[in-house]
mmCIF file of C-alpha atoms in Angstrom:
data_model
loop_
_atom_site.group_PDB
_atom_site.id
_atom_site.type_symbol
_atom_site.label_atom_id
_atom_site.label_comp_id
_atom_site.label_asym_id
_atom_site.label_seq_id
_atom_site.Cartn_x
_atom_site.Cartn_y
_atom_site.Cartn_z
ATOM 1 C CA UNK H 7 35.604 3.155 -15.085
ATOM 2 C CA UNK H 8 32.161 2.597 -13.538
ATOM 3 C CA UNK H 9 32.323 -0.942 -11.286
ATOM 4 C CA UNK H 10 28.258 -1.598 -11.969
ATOM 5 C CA UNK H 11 27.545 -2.623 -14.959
ATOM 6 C CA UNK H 12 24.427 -1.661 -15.990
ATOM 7 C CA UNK H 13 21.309 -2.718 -18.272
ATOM 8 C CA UNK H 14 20.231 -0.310 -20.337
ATOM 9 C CA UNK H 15 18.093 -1.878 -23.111
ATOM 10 C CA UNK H 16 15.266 -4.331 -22.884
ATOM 11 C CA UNK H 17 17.152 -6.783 -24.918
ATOM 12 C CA UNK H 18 19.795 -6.820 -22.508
ATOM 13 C CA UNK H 19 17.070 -7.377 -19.802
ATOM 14 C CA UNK H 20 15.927 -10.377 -21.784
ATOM 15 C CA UNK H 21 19.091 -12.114 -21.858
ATOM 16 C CA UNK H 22 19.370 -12.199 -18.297
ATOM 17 C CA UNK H 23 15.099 -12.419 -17.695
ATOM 18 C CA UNK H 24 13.991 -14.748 -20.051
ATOM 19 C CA UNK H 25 10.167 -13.102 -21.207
ATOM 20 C CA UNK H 26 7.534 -14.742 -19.052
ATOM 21 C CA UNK H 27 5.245 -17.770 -19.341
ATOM 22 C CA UNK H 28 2.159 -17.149 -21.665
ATOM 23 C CA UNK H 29 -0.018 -18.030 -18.291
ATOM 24 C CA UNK H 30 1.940 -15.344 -16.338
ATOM 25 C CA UNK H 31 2.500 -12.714 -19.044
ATOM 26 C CA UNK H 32 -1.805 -12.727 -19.944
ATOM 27 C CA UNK H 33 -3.462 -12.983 -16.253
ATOM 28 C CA UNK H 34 -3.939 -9.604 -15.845
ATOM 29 C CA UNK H 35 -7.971 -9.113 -15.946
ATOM 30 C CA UNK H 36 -9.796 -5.251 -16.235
ATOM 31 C CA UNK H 37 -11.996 -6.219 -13.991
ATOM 32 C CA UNK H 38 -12.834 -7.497 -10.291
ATOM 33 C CA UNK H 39 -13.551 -11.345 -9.816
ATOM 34 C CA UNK H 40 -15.655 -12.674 -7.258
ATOM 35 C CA UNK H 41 -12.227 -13.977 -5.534
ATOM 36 C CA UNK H 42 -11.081 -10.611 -5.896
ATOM 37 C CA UNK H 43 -13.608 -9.395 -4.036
ATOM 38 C CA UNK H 44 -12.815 -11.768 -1.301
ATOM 39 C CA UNK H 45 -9.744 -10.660 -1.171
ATOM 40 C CA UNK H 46 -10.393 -7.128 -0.864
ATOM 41 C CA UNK H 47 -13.170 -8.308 1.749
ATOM 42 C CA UNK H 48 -10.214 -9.892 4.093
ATOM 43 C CA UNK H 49 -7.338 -7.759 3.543
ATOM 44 C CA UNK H 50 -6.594 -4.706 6.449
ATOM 45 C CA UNK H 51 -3.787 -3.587 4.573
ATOM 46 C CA UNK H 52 -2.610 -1.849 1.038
ATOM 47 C CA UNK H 53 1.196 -0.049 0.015
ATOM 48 C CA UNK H 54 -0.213 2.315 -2.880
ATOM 49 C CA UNK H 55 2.573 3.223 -5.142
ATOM 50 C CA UNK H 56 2.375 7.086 -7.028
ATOM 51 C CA UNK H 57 4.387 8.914 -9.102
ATOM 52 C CA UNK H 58 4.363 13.161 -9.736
ATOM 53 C CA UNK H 59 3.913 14.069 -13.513
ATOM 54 C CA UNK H 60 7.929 14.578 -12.916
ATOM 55 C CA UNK H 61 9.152 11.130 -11.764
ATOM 56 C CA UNK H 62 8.995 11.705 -8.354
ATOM 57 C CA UNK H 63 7.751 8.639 -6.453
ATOM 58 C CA UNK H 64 6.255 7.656 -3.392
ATOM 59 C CA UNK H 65 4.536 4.150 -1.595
ATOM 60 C CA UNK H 66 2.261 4.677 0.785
ATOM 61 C CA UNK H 67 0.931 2.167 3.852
ATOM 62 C CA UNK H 68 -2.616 2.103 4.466
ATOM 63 C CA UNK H 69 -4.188 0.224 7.315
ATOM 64 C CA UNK H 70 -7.478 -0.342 8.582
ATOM 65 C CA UNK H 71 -10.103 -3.297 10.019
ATOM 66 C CA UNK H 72 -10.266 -5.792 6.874
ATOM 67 C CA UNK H 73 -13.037 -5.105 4.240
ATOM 68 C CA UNK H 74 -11.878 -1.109 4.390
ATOM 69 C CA UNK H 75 -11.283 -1.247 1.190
ATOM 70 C CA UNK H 76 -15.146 -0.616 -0.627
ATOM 71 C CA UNK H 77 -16.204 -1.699 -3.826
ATOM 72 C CA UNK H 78 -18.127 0.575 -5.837
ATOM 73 C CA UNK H 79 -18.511 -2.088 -8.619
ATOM 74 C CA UNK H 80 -16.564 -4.331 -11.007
ATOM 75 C CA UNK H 81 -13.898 -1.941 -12.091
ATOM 76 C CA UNK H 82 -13.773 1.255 -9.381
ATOM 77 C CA UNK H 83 -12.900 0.866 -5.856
ATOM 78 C CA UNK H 84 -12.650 2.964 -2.782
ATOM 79 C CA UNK H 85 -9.862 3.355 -0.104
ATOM 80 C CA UNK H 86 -10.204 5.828 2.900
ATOM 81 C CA UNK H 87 -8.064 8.267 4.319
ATOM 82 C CA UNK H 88 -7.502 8.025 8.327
ATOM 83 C CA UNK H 89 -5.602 10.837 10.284
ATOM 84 C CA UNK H 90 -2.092 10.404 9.760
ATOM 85 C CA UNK H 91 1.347 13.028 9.686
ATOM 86 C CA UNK H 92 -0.918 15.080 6.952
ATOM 87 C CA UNK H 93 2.037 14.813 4.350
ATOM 88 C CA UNK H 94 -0.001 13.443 1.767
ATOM 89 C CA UNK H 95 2.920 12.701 -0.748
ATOM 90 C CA UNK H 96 0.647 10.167 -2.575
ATOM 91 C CA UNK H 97 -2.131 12.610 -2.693
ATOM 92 C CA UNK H 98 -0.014 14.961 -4.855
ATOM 93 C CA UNK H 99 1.099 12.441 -6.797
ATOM 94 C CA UNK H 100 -1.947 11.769 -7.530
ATOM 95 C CA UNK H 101 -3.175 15.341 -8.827
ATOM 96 C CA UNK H 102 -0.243 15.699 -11.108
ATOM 97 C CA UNK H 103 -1.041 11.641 -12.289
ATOM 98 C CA UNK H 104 -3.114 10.086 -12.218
ATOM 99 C CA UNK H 105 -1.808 6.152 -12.216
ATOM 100 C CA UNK H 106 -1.164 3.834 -9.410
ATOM 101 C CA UNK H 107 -0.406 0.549 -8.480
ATOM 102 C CA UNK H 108 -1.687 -1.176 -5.459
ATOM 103 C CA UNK H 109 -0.776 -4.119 -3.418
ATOM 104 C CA UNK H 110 -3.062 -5.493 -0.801
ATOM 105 C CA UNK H 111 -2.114 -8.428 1.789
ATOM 106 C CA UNK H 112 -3.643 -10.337 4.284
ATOM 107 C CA UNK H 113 -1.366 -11.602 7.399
ATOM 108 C CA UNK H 114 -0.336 -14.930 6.949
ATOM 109 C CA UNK H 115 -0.734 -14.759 3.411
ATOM 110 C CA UNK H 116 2.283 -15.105 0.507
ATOM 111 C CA UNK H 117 0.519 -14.301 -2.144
ATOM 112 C CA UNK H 118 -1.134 -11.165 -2.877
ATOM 113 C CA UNK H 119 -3.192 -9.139 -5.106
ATOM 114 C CA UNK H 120 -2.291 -6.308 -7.093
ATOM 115 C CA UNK H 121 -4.040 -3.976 -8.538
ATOM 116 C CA UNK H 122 -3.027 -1.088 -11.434
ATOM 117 C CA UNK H 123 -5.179 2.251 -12.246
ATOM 118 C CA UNK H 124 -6.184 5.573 -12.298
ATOM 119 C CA UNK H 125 -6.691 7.576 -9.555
ATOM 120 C CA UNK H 126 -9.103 10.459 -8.226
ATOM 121 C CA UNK H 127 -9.320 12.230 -4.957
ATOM 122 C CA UNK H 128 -12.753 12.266 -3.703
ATOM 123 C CA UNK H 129 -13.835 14.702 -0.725
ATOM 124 C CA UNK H 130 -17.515 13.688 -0.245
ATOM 125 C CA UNK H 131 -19.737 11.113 -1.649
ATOM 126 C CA UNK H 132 -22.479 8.667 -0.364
ATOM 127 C CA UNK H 133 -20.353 5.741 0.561
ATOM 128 C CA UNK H 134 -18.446 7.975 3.081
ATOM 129 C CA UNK H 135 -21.213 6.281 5.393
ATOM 130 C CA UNK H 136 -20.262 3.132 4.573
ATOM 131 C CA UNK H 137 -16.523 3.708 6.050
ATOM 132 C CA UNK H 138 -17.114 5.226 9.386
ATOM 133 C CA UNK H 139 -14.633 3.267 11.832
ATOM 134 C CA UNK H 140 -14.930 4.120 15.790
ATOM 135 C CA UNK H 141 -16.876 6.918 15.068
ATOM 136 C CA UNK H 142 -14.525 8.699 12.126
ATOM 137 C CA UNK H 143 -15.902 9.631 9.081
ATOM 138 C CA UNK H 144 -13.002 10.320 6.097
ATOM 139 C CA UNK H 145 -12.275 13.434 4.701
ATOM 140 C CA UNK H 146 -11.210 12.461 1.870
ATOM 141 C CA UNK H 147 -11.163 8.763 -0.518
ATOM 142 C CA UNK H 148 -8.923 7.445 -3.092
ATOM 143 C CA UNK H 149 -11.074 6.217 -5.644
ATOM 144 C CA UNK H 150 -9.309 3.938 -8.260
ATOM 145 C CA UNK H 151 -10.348 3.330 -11.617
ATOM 146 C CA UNK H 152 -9.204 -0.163 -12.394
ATOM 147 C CA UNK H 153 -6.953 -1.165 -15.955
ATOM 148 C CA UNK H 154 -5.738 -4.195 -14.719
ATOM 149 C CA UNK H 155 -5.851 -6.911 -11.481
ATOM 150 C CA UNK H 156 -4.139 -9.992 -10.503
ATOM 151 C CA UNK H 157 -2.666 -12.060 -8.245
ATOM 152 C CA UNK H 158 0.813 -12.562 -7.067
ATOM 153 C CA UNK H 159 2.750 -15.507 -6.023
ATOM 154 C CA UNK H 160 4.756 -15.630 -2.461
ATOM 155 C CA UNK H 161 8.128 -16.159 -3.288
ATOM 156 C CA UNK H 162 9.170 -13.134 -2.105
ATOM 157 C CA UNK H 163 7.026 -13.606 1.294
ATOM 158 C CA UNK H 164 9.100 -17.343 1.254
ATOM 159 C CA UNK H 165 12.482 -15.711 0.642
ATOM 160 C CA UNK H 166 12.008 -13.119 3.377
ATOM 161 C CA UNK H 167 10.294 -15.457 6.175
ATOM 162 C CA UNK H 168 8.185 -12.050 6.947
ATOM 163 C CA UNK H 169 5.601 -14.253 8.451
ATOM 164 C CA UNK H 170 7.576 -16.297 10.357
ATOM 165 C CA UNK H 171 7.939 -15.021 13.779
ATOM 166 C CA UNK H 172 11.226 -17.505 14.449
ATOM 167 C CA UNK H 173 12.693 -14.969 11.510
ATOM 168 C CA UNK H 174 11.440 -11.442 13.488
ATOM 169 C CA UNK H 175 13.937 -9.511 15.606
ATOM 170 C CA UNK H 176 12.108 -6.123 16.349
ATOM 171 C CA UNK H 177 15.238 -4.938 18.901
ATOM 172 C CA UNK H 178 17.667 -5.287 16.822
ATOM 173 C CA UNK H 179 16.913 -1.247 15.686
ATOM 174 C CA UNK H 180 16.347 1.606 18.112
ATOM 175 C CA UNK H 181 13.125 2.103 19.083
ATOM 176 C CA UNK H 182 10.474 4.673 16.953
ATOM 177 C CA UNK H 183 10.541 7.019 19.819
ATOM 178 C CA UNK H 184 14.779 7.254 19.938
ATOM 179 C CA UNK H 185 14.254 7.548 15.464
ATOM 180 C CA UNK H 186 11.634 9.913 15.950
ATOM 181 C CA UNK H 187 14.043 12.083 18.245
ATOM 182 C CA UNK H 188 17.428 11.661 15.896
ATOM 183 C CA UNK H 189 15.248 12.986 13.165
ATOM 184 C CA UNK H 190 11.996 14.588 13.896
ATOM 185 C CA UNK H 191 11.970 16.312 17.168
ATOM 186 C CA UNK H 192 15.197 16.572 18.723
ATOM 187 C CA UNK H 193 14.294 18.978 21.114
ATOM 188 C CA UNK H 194 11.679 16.664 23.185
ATOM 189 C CA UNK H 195 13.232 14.372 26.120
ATOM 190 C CA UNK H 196 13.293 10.348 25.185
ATOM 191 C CA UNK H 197 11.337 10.381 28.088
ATOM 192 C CA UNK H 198 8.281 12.062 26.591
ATOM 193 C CA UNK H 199 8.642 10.755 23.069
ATOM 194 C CA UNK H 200 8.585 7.110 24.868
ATOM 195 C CA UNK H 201 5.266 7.641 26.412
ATOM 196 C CA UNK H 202 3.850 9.226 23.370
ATOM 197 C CA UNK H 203 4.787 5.935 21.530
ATOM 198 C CA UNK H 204 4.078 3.589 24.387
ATOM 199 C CA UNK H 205 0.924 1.088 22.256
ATOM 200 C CA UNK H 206 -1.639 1.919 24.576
ATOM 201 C CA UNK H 207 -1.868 5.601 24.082
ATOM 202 C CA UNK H 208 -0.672 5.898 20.317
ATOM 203 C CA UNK H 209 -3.129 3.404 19.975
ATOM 204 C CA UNK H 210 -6.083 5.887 20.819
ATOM 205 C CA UNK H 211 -5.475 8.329 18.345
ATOM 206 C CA UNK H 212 -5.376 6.297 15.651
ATOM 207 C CA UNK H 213 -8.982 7.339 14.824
#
């Protein structure tokens, strides 16, 4: 006999959730607000969520100076790709299907704004201009066609104390450079994967 117990229908989900206030349940909106805009206008960073045509499923960190993420108008937007491990996971996602879902933050910040739609990969265009940082131009954009936006409340920043520094303990893991040689390149000394992950210098290739 199985010890979990498991919930298999939405009426057994509703008996334990109770549905949603009418407020919560209908303040999803199809298109950007002005405040949404100011959001998008602060935030540096967004975890994109994508799913393969066959289930498969992937979230994705993107990072860059806030405002990075452009506008196009009230219901497309524009996020840029930066040099990274060249995986792309979320990329081929993305060709199989198209939806994702998008969370943006701001530091500080328990709330945040989400964002659902449908996605295209975009290899040139005019507003590549527009998101040249330190002299990088992307290759390639996410643009996303927006169904729905809307904002979320901070509970789950509250619960987690992820912005209180009192609550951060950074040592208590090994360091990326002794992960990085347990499970991506063995064969390299600590002593070279430290330097290669020492701030200063990983910090000029970012771009």
């Amino acid at each position: 006999m199985s010890e979990f117990v498991e919930v298999t229908t939405e009426a057994e989900l509703r008996e334990i959730l109770p549905p949603p206030l009418e407020r919560t349940a209908n303040k999803a909106r199809p298109k950007l607000h002005e405040l949404d805009r100011q959001w998008l206008a602060e935030s540096p960073f967004v975890l994109i969520a994508t799913s393969a045509a066959d289930g498969t499923c992937d979230v994705s960190p993107k990072g860059d100076p806030a405002g990075f993420t452009l506008v196009l108008d009230d219901t497309r937007i524009a996020i840029p790709e930066r040099p990274g491990n060249r995986r792309a996971d979320g990329f081929h996602n993305v060709l199989s299907n198209p939806h994702v879902g998008l969370i943006y933050l701001i530091p500080g910040r328990g709330d945040t704004l989400r964002i659902n739609g449908r996605a295209r990969l975009v290899r040139e265009a005019p507003f590549f201009d527009d998101m040249i940082v330190k002299g990088n131009r992307p290759k390639l954009a996410l643009v996303v066609d927006i169904d729905e936006i809307f904002h979320h409340c901070q509970k789950a920043f509250m619960r987690s104390k992820l912005w209180s520094p009192e609550s951060w303990t950074p040592g208590a893991l090994p360091s990326r450079a002794a992960i990085s040689k347990t499970f991506e390149r063995p064969e390299e000394s600590m002593a070279d994967l430290e330097a290669y992950y020492e701030p200063g210098r990983y910090a000029a290739g970012l771009y």
